[in-house]
XYZ file of C-alpha atoms in Angstrom:
334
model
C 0.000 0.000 0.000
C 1.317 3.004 -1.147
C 2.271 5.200 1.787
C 2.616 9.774 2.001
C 2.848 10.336 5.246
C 6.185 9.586 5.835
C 9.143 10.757 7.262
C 11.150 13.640 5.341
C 14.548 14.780 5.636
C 17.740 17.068 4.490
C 20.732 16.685 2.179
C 23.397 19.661 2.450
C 26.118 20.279 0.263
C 26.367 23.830 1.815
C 26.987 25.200 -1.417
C 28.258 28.685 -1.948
C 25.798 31.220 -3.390
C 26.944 33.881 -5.982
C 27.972 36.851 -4.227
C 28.348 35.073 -1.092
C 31.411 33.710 0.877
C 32.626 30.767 2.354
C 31.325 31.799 6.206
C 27.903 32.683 5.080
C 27.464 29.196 2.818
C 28.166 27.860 6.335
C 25.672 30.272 8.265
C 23.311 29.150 5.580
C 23.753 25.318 5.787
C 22.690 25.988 10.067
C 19.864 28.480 9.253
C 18.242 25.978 7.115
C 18.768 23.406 9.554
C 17.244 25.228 12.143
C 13.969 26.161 10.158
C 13.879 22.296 8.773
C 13.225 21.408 12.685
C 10.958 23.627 13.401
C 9.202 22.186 10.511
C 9.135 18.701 11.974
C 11.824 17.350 8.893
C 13.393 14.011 10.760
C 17.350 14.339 10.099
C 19.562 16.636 8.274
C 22.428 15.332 6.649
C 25.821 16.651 5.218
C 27.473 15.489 2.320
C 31.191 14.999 2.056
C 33.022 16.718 -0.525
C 36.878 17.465 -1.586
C 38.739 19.851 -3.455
C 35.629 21.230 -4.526
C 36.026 25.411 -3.804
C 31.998 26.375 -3.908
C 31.147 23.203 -1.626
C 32.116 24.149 1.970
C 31.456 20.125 2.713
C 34.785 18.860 3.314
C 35.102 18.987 7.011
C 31.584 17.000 7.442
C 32.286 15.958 11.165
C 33.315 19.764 11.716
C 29.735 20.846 10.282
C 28.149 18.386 11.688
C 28.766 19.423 15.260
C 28.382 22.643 14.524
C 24.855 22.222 13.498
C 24.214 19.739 16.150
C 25.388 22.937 18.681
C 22.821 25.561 16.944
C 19.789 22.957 16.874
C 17.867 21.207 19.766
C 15.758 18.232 18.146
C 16.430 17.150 14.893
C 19.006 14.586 14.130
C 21.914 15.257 12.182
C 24.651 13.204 10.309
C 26.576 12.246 7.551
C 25.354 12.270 3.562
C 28.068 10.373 3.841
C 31.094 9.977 5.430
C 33.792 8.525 2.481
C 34.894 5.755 4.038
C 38.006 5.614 1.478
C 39.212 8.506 3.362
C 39.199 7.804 6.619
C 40.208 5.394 9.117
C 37.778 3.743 11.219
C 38.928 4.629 14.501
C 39.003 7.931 13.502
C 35.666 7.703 11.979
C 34.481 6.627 15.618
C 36.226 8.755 17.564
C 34.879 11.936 16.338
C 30.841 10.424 15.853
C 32.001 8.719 19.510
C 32.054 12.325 20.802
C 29.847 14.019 19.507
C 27.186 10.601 20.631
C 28.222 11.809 24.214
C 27.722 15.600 23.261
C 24.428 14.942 21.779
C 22.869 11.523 22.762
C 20.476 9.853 20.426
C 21.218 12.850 17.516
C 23.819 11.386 15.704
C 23.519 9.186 12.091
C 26.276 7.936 10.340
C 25.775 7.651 6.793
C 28.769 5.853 4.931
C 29.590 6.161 1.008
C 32.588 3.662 -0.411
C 33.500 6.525 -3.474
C 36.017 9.192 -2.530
C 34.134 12.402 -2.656
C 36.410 13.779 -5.276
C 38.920 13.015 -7.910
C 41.800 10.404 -7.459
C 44.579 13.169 -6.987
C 42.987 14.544 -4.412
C 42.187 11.287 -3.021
C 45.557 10.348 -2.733
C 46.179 13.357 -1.378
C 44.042 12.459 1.866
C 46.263 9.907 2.765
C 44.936 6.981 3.812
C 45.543 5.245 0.288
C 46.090 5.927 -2.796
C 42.842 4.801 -3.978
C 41.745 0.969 -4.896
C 42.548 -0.521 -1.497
C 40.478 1.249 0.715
C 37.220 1.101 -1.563
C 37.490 -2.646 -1.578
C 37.719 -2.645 2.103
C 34.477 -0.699 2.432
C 32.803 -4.037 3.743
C 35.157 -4.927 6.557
C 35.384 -1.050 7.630
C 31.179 -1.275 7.854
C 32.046 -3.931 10.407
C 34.299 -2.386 11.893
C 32.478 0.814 12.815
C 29.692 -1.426 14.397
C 32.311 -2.733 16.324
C 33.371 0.193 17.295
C 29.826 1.329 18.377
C 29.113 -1.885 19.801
C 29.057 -3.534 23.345
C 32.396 -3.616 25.563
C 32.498 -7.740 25.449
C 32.994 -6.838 21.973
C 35.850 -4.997 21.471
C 39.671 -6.044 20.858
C 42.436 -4.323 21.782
C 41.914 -0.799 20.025
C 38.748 0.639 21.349
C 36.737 4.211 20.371
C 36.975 6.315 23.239
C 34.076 7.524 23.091
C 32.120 5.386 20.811
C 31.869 2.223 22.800
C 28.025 1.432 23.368
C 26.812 4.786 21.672
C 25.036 2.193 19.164
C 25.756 4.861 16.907
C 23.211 3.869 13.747
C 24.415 3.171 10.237
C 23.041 3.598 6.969
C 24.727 2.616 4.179
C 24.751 5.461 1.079
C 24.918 4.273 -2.807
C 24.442 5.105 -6.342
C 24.805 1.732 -7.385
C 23.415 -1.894 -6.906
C 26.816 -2.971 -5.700
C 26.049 -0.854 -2.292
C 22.536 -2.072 -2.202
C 23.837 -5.394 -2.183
C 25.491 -4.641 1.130
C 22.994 -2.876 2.552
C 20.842 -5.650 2.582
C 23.625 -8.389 4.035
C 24.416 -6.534 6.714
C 20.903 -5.674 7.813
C 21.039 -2.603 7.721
C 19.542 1.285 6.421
C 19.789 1.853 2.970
C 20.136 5.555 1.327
C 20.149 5.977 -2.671
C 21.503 8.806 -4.465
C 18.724 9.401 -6.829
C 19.296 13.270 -6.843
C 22.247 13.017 -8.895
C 22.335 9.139 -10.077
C 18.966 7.924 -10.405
C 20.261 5.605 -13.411
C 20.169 2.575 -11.156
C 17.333 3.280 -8.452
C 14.713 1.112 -9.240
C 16.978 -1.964 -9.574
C 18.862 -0.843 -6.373
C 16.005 -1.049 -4.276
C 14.188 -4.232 -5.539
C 17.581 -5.820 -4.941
C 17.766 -4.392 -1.271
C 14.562 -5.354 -0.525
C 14.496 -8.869 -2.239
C 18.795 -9.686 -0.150
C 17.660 -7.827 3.143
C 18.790 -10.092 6.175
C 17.500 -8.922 9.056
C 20.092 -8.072 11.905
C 20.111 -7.014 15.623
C 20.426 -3.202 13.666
C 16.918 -3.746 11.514
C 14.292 -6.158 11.137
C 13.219 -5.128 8.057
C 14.448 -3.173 5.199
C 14.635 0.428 5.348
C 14.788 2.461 2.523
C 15.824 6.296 1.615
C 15.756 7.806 -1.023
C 17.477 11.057 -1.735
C 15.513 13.243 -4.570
C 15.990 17.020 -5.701
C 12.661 19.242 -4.810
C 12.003 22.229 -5.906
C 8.620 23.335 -4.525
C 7.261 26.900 -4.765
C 3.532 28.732 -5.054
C 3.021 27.844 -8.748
C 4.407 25.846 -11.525
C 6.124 28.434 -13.597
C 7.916 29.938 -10.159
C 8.800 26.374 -9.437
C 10.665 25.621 -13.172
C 11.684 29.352 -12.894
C 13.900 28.394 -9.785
C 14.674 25.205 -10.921
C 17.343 26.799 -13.330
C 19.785 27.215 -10.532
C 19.270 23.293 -10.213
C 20.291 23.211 -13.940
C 23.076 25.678 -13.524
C 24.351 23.610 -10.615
C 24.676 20.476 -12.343
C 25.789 21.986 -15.814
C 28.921 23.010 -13.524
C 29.412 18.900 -12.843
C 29.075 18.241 -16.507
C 31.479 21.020 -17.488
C 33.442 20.064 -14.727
C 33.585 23.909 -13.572
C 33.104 25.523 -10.470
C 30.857 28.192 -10.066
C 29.035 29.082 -7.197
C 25.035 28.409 -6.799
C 23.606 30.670 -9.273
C 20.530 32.620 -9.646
C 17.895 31.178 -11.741
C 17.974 32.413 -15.603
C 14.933 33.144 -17.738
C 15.964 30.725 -20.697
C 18.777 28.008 -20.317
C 18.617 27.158 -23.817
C 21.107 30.153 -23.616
C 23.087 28.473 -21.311
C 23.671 25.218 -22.459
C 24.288 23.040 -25.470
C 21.833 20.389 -26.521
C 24.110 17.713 -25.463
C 24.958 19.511 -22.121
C 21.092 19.779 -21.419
C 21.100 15.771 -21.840
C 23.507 14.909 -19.688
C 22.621 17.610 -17.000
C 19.331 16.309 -17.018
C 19.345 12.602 -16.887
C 21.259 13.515 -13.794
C 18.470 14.669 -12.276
C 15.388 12.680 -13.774
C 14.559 12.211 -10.029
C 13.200 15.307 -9.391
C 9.672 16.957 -7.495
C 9.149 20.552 -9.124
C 5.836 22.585 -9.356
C 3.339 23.729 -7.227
C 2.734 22.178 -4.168
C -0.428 20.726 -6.021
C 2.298 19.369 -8.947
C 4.904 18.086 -5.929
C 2.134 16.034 -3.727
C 0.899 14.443 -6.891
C 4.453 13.741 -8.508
C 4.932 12.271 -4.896
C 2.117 10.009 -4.969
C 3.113 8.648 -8.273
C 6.899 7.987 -7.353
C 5.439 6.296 -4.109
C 2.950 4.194 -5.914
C 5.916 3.098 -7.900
C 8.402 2.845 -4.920
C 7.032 3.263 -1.819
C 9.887 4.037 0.324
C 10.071 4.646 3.970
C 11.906 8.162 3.716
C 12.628 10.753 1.214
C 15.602 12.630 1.186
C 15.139 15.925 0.074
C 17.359 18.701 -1.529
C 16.950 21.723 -2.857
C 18.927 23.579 -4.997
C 17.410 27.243 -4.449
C 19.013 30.387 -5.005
C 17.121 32.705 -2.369
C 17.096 30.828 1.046
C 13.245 32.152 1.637
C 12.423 30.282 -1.272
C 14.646 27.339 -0.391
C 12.719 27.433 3.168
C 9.370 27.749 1.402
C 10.181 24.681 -0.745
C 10.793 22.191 2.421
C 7.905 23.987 3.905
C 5.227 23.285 1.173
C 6.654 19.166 0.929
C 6.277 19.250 4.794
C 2.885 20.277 4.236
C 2.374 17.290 1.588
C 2.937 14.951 3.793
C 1.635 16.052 7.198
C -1.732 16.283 5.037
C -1.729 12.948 3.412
């Protein structure tokens, strides 16, 4: 049965916005956290980027904390920690503290790709690249570990982290990661707001492996889409064309800040950009909030997941507010 009322939540690349700086992409990324729980949203998460100068998402356990110390309720974590770059103590260590700072606030959302490009990969250290993304499994493990009871532990223990129970969820773009999502029994999140190419098999194949474990007893799915909600249709598409302008930039493989929307982006882009740019985000709920709930019912009906992930790629933070507002509304309405 096809189910709206469920729970919503926040992906944050805490882009910067033309005209604005790095500390105010930053104050940004916190204000819309803090007006996402007064709304009632569920989690807010923070993606991890590197190397990336109009992304201020490289630091994610940094801005992380610091949102957990300007909010009161909602949870907050990781769109994902790349495991490839860090150690799993590490990775423990700082969620560990921040579990004693903020008890029962804290996700942990892991992603095996690097968050960047193999240079700067290498240049974090802890590989130079293939190793550590084949070890993704066995560093899963060893997080729970980590998280897990004392009689547990070997030798190296998180200090904090032991018994914070810390909970997982496993991120992916691909069928690989929904593969072992679903052997480990535990959370699944999919990337549809950039690589929707593989969603639909991704989460048949969750749901048809999942192995329930002492984490889950069923399979839970997320699924991260872009939403663009405003007062009317043409508003909606007109502010969608920072969304287009954002991921043009990943096709070009430039960096420019958000942008504000643009009447026409047939001025902006080629014909072949415009294809590329926009099969990366075929996963997307724009209008009216009359357009959004019924786009929503009809990915549901197809789907029915047990959380969307939403993100919105807004120019004016109002409007960005007003967006997660009017899908809040969706769904406390259903």
């Amino acid at each position: 049965m096809m189910r709206l009322n469920i729970p919503l939540s926040v992906l944050n690349l805490a882009p910067i916005r033309q005209g604005e700086d790095q500390k105010q992409a930053i104050d940004a990324m916190v204000e819309l956290a803090q007006a996402t729980e007064q709304m009632g949203y569920s989690r807010y998460w923070i993606a991890e980027h590197h190397n990336t100068p109009t992304l201020m998402s490289s630091a994610t356990a940094v801005l992380i904390n610091h949102t957990l110390a300007n909010t009161k309720t909602i949870r907050v974590g990781s769109g994902g920690i790349m495991l490839p770059n860090h150690a799993p103590l590490i990775v423990a260590e700082q969620f560990g503290t921040m579990a004693v700072l903020y008890p029962d606030r804290v996700d942990l959302g892991l992603g095996r790709a690097p968050g960047t490009d193999m240079l700067t990969a290498s240049a974090l250290r802890r590989s130079t690249g293939k190793d550590s993304v084949y070890t993704f499994p066995d560093d899963v493990d060893t997080l729970l570990k980590y998280f897990g009871p004392l009689e547990q532990q070997g030798h190296v223990k998180a200090h904090p982290g032991v018994n914070t129970d810390i909970p997982l969820y496993i991120l992916g773009s691909s069928t690989d990661s929904a593969r072992l999502a679903a052997k480990k029994g535990l959370p699944y999140a999919f990337a549809s707001h950039f690589a929707p190419q593989h969603m639909a098999e991704a989460i048949q194949i969750y749901r048809q492996q999942f192995v329930p474990s002492r984490f889950l007893k069923e399979p839970y799915m997320i699924v991260c889409l872009n939403v663009i909600a405003q007062e009317s249709d043409e508003q909606a598409k007109y502010e969608m064309t920072s969304m287009q302008q954002f991921f043009l930039n990943v096709v070009r493989g430039s960096s420019q800040p958000l942008s504000p929307p643009v009447e026409d982006m047939d001025e902006v882009w080629t014909a072949h950009e415009k294809y590329a740019a926009t099969s990366m985000s075929s996963y997307s709920l724009v209008g009216s909030q009359a357009s959004v709930r019924q786009q929503l019912i009809d990915f549901q009906d197809q789907f029915d997941v047990d959380e969307v992930m939403a993100i919105s790629y807004i120019y004016d933070r109002e409007k960005q507010k007003r967006s997660y507002q009017l899908l809040k509304d969706i769904v406390d309405n259903a």
